[in-house]
GROMACS .gro file of C-alpha atoms in nm:
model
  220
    1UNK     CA    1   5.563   2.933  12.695
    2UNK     CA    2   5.890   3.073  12.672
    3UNK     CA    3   5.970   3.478  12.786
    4UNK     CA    4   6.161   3.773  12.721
    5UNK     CA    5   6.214   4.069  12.937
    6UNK     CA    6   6.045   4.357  12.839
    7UNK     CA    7   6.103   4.657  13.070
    8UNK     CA    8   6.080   4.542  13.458
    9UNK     CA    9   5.855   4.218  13.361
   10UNK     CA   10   5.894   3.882  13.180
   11UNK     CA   11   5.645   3.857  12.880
   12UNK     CA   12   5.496   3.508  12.699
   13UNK     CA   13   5.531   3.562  12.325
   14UNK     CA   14   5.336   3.375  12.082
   15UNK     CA   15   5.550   3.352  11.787
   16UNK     CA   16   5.829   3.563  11.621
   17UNK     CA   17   5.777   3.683  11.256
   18UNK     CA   18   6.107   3.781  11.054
   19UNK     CA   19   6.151   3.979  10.776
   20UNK     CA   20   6.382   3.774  10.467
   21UNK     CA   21   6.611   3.938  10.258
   22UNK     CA   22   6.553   4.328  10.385
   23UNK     CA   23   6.958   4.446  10.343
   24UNK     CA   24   7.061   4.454   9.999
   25UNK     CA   25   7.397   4.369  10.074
   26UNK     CA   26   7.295   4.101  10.286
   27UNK     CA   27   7.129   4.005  10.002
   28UNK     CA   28   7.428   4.007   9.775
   29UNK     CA   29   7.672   3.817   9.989
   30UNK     CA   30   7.434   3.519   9.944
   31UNK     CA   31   7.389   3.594   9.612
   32UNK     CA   32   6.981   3.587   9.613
   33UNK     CA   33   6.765   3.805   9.414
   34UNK     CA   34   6.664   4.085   9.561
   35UNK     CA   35   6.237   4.034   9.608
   36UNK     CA   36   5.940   4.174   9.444
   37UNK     CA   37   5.745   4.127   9.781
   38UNK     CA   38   5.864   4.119  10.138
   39UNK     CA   39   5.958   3.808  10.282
   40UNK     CA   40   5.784   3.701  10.599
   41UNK     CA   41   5.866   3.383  10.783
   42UNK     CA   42   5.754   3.247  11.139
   43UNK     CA   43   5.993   3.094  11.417
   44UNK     CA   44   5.746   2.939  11.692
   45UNK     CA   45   5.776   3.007  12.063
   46UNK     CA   46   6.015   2.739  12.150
   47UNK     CA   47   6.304   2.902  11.923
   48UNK     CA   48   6.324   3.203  12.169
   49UNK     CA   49   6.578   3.132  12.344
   50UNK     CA   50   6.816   3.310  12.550
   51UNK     CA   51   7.144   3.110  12.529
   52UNK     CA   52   7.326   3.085  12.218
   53UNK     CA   53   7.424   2.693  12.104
   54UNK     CA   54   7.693   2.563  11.887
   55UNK     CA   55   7.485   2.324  11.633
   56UNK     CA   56   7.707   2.292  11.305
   57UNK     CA   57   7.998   2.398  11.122
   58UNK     CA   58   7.711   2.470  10.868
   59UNK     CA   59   7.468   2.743  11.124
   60UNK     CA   60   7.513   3.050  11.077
   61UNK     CA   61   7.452   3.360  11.264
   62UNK     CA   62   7.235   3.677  11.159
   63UNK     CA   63   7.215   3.958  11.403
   64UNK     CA   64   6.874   4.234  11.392
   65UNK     CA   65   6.739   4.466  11.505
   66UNK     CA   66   6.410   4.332  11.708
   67UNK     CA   67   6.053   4.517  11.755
   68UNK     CA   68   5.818   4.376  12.034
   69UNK     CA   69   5.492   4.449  11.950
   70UNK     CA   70   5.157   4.567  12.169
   71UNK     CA   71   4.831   4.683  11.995
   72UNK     CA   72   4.958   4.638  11.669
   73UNK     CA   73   5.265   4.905  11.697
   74UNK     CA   74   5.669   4.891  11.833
   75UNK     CA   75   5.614   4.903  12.201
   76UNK     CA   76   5.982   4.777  12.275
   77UNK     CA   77   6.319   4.735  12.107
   78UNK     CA   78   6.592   4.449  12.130
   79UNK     CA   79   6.829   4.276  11.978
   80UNK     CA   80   6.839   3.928  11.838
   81UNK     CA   81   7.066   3.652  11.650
   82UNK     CA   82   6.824   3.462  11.348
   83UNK     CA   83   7.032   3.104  11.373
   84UNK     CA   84   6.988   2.923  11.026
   85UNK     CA   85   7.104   2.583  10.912
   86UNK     CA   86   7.303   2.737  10.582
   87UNK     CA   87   7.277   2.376  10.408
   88UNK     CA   88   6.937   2.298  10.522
   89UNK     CA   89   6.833   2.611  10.378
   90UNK     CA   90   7.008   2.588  10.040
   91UNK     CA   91   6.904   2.234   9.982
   92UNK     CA   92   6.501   2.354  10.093
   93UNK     CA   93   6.511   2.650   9.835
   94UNK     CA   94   6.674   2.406   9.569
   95UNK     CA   95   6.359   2.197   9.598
   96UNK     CA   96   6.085   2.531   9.618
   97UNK     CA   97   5.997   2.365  10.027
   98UNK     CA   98   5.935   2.585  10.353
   99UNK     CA   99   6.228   2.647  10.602
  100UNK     CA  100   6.136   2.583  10.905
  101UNK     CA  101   6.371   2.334  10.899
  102UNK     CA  102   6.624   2.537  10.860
  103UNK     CA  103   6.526   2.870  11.084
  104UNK     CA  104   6.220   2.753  11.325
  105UNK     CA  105   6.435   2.444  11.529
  106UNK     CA  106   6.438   2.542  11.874
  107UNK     CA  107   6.668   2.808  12.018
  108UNK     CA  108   6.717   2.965  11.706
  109UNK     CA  109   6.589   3.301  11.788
  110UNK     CA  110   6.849   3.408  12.055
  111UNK     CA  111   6.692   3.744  12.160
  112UNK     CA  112   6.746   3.970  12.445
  113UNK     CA  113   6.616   4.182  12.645
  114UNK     CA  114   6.363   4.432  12.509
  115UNK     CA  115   6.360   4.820  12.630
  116UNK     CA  116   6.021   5.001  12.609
  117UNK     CA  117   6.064   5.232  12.347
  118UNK     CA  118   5.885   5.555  12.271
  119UNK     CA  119   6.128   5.682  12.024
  120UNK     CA  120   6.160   5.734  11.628
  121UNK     CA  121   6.229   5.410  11.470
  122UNK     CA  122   6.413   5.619  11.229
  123UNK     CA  123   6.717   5.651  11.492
  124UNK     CA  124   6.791   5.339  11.548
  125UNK     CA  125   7.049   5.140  11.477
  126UNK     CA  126   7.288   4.834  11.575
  127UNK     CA  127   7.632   4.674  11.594
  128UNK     CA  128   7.712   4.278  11.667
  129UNK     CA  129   8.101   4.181  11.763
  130UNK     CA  130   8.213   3.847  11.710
  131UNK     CA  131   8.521   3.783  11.933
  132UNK     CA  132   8.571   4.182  11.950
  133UNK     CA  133   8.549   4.242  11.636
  134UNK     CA  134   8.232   4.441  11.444
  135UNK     CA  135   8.117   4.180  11.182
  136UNK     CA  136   7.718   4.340  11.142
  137UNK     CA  137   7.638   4.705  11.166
  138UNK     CA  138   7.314   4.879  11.001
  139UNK     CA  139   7.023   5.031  11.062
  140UNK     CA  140   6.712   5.221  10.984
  141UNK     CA  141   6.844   5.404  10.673
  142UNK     CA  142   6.930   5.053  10.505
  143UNK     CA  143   6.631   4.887  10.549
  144UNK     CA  144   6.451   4.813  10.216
  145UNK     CA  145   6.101   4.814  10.446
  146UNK     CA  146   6.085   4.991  10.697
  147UNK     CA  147   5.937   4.905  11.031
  148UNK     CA  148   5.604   5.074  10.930
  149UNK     CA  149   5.643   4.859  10.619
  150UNK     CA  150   5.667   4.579  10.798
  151UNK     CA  151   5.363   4.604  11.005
  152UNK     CA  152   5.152   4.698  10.746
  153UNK     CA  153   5.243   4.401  10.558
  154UNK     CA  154   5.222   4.150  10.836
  155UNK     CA  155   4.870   4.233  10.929
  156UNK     CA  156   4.701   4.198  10.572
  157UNK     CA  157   4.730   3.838  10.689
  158UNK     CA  158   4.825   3.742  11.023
  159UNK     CA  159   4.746   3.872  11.392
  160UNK     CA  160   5.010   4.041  11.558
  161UNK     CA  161   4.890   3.922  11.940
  162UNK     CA  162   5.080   4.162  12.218
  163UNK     CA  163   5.414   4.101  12.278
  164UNK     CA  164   5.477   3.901  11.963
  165UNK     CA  165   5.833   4.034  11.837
  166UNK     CA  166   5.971   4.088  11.484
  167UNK     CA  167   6.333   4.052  11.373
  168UNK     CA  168   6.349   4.347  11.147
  169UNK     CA  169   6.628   4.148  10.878
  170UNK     CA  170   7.020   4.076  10.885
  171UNK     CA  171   7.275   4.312  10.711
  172UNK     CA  172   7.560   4.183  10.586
  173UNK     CA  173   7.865   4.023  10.767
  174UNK     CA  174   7.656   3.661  10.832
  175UNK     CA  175   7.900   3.366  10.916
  176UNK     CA  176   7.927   3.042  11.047
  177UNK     CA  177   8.042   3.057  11.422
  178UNK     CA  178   8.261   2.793  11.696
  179UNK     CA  179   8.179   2.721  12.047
  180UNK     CA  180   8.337   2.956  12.291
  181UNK     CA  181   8.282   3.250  12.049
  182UNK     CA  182   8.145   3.538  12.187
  183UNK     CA  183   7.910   3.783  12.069
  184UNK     CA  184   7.790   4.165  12.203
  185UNK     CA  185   7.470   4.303  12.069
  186UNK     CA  186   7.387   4.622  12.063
  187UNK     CA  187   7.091   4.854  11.948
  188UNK     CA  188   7.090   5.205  11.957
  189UNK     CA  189   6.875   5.533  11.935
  190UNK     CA  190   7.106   5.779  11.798
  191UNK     CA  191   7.398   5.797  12.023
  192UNK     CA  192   7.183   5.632  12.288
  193UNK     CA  193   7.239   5.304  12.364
  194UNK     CA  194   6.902   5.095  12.467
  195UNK     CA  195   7.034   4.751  12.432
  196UNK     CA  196   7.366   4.517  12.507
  197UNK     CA  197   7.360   4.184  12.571
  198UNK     CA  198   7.642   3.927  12.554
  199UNK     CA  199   7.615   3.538  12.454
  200UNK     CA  200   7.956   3.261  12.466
  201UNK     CA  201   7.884   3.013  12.229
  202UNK     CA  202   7.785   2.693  12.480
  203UNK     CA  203   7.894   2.348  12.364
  204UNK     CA  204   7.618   2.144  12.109
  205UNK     CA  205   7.228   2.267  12.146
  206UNK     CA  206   6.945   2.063  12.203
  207UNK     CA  207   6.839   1.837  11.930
  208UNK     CA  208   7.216   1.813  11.734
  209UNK     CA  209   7.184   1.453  11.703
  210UNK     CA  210   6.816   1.450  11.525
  211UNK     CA  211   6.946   1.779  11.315
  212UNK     CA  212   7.225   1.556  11.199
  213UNK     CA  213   7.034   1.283  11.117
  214UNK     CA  214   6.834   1.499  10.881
  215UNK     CA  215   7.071   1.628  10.697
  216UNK     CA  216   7.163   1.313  10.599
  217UNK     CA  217   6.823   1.178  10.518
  218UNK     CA  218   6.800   1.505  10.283
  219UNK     CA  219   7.103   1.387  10.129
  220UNK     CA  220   7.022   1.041  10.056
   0.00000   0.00000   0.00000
């Protein structure tokens, strides 16, 4: 099972539930609808990764704010980077299928590490830099469902089991990304920061070659 560090100890997490479409601008850059419901998607255990791969000039990366979760409530904060195969994606929603093809393929959840947090969710915020420059910043206030929202929502059908994390949703500034980029995450509590964590883009991911190969199956 793969791990994050939460506090002084590593942690096994079962699966990592996101939250779809939660910024409106976000939501506007990709010109989607904005939903009547939450959107709630899965990315298994061997997404989480902690190195972040160069896959295609199509992936693109979505930084959030992330919630680790014990007893059913935030127990621990941290930052993460929701990698999604743009075409995949588009061509899946064309055709009404799931897409885990798309945002469950392995390392796509880059996350890292979590700080136990005792806080008010209503602080926090975050910034990513690409290359130095801020290309994501948001936060509580522009969240169309809140983190309370989110729970409640997520366990009228699933089980959260301890230490299962949700990425809270992307804000705008989503873009496609080269190797040798690098990226700083940050989450903060107020002024406070809990979080940093750095990733260079390494050279092609794990399973490149079979991604490519479906992409052109889809096509054909």
């Amino acid at each position: 099972m793969k791990t994050v560090q939460f506090g002084e100890k590593r942690v096994a997490v079962s699966k990592v539930v996101c939250i779809g479409r939660n910024y409106v601008e976000h939501i506007e850059e990709l010109g989607n609808e904005i939903p009547e419901n939450m959107v709630v998607f899965n990315k298994p255990n061997s997404a989480i990764s902690d190195t972040l791969y160069y896959f295609s000039e199509k992936c693109r990366f979505e930084g959030e704010i992330c919630f680790l979760i014990r007893s059913g409530k935030i127990a621990g904060v941290g930052f993460g980077l929701d990698l999604t195969h743009a075409d995949i994606q588009n061509r899946l929603k064309q055709k009404g299928l799931p897409w885990e093809r798309a945002k469950a393929f392995d390392h796509s959840a880059v996350l890292s590490r979590f700080a136990v947090f005792g806080g008010t969710v209503e602080s926090l915020h975050m910034k990513l830099y690409r290359n130095d420059r801020l290309v994501q910043y948001a936060g509580y206030d522009l969240m169309m469902y809140k983190p309370a929202a989110m729970l409640e929502e997520i366990q009228t059908f699933m089980t959260l089991e301890d230490n299962d994390v949700i990425m809270s949703g992307t804000p705008k500034g989503v873009a496609t990304y080269n190797t040798g980029d690098r990226f700083v995450g940050q989450v903060f509590s107020g002024t406070k920061l809990l979080v940093e964590a750095s990733w260079i883009v390494q050279e092609e991911g794990p399973f490149v070659a079979s991604n490519q190969r479906s992409r052109k199956e889809e096509r054909s």
